[in-house]
Short mmCIF file of C-alpha atoms in Angstrom, two decimals:
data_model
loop_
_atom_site.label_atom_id
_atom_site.label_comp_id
_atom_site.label_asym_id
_atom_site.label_seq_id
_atom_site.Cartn_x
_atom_site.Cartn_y
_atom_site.Cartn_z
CA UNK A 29 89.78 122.93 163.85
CA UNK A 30 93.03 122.40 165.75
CA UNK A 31 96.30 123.57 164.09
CA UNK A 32 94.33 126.38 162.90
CA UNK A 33 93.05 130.15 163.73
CA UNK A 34 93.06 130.68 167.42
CA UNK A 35 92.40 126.70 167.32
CA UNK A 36 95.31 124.94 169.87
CA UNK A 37 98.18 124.10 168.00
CA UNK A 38 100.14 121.20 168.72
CA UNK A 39 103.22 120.77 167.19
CA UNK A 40 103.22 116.59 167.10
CA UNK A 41 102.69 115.53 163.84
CA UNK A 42 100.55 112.03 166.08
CA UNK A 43 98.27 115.37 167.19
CA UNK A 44 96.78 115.39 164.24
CA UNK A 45 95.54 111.67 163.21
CA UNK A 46 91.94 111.98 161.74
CA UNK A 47 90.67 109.80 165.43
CA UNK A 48 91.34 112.51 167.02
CA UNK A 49 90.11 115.10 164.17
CA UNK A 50 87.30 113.58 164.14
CA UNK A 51 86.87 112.92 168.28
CA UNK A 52 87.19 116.99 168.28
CA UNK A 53 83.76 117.15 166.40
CA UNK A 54 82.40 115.03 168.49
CA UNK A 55 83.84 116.77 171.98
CA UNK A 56 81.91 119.91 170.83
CA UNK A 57 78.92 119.17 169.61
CA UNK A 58 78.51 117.10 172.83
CA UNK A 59 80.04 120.37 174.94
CA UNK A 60 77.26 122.54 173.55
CA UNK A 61 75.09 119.92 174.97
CA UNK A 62 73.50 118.25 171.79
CA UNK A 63 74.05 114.61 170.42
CA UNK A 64 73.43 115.42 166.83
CA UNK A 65 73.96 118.66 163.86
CA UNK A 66 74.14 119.53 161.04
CA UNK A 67 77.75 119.39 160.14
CA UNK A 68 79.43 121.27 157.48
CA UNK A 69 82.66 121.16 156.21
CA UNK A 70 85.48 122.30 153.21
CA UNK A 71 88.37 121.12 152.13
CA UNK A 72 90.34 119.19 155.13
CA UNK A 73 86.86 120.17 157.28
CA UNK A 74 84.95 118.43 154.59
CA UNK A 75 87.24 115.18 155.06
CA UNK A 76 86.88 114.95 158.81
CA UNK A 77 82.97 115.94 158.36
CA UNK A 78 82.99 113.12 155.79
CA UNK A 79 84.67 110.92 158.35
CA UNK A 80 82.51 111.67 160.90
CA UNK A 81 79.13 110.92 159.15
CA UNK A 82 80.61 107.71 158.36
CA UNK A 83 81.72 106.39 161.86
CA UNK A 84 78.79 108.60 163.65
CA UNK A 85 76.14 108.00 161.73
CA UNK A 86 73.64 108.72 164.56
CA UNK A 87 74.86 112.02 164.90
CA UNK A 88 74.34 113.81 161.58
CA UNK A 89 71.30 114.91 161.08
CA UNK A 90 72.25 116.59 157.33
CA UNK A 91 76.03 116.29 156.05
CA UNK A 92 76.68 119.91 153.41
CA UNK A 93 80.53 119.13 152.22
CA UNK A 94 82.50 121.84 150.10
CA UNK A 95 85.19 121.20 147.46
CA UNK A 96 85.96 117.40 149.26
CA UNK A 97 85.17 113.70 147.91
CA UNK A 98 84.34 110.99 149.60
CA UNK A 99 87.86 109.89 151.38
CA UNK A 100 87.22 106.42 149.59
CA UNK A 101 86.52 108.21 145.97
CA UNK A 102 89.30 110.03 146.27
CA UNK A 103 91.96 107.24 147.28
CA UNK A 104 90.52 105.18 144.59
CA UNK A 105 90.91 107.96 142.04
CA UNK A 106 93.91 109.36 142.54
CA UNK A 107 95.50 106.18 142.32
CA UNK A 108 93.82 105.18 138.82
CA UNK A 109 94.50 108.97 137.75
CA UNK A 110 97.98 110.24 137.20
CA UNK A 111 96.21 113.75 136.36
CA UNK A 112 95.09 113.56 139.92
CA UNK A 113 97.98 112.78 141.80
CA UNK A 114 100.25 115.97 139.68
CA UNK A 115 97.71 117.93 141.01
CA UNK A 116 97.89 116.19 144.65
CA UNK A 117 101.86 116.30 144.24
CA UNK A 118 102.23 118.87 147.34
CA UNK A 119 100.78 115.64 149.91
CA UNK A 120 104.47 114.02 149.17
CA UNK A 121 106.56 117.34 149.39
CA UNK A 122 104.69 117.94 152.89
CA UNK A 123 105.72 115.24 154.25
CA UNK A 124 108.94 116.70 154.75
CA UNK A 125 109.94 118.18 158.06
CA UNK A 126 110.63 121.50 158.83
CA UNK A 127 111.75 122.18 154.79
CA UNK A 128 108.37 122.97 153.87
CA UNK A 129 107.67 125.36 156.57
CA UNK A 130 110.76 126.53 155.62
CA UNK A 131 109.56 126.95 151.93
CA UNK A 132 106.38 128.35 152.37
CA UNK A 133 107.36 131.62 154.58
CA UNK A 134 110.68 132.67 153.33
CA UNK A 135 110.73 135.83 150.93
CA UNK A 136 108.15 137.32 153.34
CA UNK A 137 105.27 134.31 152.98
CA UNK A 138 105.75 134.67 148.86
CA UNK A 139 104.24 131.09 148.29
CA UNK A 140 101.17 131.53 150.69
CA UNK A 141 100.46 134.84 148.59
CA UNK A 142 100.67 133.57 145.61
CA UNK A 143 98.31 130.63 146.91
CA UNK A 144 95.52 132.85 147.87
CA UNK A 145 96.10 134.95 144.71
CA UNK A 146 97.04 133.53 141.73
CA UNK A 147 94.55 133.27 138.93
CA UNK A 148 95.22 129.36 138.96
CA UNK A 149 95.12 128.58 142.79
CA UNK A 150 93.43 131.61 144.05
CA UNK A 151 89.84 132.78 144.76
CA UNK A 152 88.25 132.74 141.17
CA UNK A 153 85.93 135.42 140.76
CA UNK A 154 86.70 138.93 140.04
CA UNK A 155 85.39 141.36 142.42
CA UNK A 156 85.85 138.35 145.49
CA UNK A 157 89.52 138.50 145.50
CA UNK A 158 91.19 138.85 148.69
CA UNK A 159 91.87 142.83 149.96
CA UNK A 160 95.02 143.35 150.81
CA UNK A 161 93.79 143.62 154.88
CA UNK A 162 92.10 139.75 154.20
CA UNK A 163 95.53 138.94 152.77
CA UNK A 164 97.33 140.62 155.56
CA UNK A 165 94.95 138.62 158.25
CA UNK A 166 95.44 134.88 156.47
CA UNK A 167 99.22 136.15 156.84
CA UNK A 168 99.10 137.50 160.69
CA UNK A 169 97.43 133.33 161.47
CA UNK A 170 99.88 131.57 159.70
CA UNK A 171 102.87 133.50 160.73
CA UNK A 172 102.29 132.92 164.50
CA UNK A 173 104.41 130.08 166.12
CA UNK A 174 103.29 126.84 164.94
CA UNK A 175 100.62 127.56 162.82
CA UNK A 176 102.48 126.19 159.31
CA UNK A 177 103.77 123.23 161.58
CA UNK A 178 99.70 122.74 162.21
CA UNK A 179 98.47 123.45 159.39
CA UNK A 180 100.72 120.86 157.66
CA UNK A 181 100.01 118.07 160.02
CA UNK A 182 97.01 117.58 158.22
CA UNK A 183 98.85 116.65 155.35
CA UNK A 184 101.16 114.67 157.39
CA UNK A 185 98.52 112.09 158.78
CA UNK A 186 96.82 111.49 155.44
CA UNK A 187 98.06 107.89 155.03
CA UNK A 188 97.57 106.77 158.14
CA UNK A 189 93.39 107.97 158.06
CA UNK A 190 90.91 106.05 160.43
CA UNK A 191 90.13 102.55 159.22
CA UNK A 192 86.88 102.65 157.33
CA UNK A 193 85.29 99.08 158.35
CA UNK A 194 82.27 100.98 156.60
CA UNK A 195 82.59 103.76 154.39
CA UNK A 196 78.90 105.00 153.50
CA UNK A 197 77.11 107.84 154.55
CA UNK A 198 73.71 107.29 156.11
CA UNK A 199 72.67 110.66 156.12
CA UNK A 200 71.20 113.14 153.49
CA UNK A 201 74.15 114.72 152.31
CA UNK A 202 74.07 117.94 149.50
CA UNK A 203 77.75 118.32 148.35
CA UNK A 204 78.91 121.58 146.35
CA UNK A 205 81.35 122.03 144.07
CA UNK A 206 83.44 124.76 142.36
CA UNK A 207 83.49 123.80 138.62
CA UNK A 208 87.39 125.54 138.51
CA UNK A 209 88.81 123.69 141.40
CA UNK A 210 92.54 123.75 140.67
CA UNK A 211 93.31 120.76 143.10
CA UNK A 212 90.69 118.33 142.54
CA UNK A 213 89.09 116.61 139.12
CA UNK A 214 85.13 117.26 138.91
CA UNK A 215 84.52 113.46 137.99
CA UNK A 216 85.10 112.84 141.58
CA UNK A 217 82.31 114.58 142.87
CA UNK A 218 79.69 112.69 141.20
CA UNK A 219 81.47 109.43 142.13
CA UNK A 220 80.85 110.02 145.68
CA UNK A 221 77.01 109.31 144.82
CA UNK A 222 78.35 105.35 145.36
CA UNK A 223 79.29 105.78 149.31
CA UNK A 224 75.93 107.63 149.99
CA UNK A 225 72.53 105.69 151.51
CA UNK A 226 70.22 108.15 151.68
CA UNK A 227 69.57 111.40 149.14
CA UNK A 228 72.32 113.21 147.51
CA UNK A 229 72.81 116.18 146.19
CA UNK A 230 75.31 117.90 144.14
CA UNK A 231 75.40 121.41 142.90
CA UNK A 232 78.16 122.47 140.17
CA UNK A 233 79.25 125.93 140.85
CA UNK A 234 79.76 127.45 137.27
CA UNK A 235 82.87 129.82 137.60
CA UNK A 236 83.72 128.74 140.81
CA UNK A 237 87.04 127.71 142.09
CA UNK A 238 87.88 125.47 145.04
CA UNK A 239 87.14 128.52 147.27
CA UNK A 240 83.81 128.36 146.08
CA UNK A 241 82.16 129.42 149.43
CA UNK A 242 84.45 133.16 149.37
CA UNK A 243 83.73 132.76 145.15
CA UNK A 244 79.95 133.00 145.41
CA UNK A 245 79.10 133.39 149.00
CA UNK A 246 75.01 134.09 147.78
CA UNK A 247 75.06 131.01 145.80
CA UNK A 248 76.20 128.52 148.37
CA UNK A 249 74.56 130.26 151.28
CA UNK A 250 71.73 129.75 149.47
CA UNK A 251 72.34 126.20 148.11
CA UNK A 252 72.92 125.37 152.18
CA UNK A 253 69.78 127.25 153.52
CA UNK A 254 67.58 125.33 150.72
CA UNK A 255 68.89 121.99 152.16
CA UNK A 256 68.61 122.53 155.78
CA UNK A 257 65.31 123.63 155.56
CA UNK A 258 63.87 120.61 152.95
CA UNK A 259 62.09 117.95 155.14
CA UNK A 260 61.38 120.15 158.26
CA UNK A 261 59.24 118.22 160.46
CA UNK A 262 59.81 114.86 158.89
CA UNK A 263 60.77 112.11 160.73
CA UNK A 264 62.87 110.61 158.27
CA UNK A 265 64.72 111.85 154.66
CA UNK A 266 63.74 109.62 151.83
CA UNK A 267 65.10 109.58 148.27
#
């Protein structure tokens, strides 16, 4: 994703409006020379997979989301849920210019650390916790020019999203969740069942925190596999 990793990294906040987000999916899985995937997604990658599936509905084969609602279930939740929008309180303080770049890598990146680390925010399970080299190498990406400015943009955009004339899913769509998400309330995961026309699944994570996928890598690899490989051959996905 752009603004990310050895991604491009535009520094215009208009760079990163979820058309074009979503326009990058579609770029590459048309470069690689297909016109439909399996698309999978977490966190802002599960918003702009969500996205896709809704305004590309003929090229998702299977839609596998991580630790994201349904943009609509979220909107509609975090405005009827004060709970919600304390926990969603950083999407006003990024808005911001420059300060919160500013914030985030003084003291030697202190906030980012304690992001990946803490026992609130951080990876949940003991034993799956970061090494101080994975630390180092989250560190090394963000601390390159322009890769906070990037990485923010997301943020930035998030209330000017693409218009959705439609907002339902037409494709099967499994969507996992870490039960110990510190950013998002579980009720919103089974709310996303509305928005979906065609099976759904969702898997609870027990222990799990929004970094489910580094939590219990076995568990959702396997969860993922399961679900790609259910209806092989089939023309169509039914209920």
């Amino acid at each position: 994703m752009r603004g990310y990793g050895e991604s491009d990294l535009p520094l215009s906040a208009e760079s990163y409006r979820f058309e074009y987000l979503v326009t990058d999916v579609k770029d590459i899985v048309e470069y690689l020379g297909y016109n439909r995937c399996c698309l999978v997604g977490h966190d802002w990658g599960g918003t702009v997979a969500w996205l896709f599936a809704i305004h590309y509905p003929e090229m998702v084969t299977k839609l596998i989301v991580l630790n994201c609602p349904h943009p609509s279930v979220f909107t509609d939740y975090a405005l009827r849920h004060p709970s919600q929008l304390l926990k969603s309180s950083h999407f006003f303080f990024f808005q911001l210019p420059r300060f919160p770049e500013l914030m985030l890598s003084i003291n030697d990146f202190k906030a980012l650390k304690a992001l990946f680390t803490s026992r609130n925010t951080g990876i949940g399970r003991k034993g799956r916790w970061l090494t101080a080299e994975d630390l180092e190498a989250y560190l090394y990406a963000l601390s390159q020019p322009g890769a906070l400015t990037g990485a923010l943009n997301y943020y930035r955009n998030v209330f000017s999203s693409l218009p959705l004339s439609q907002n339902h899913v037409r494709s099967p769509v499994l969507l996992l969740w870490g039960e110990r998400d510190a950013f998002l309330e579980q009720e919103m995961a089974e709310a996303c069942r509305l928005y979906i026309r065609n099976h759904f699944r969702l898997n609870i994570i027990s222990g799990a925190s929004h970094w489910l996928q580094q939590d219990q890598p076995d568990i959702v690899n396997t969860l993922i596999w399961t679900f790609l490989k259910e209806g092989e051959g089939r023309k169509s996905y039914r209920n």
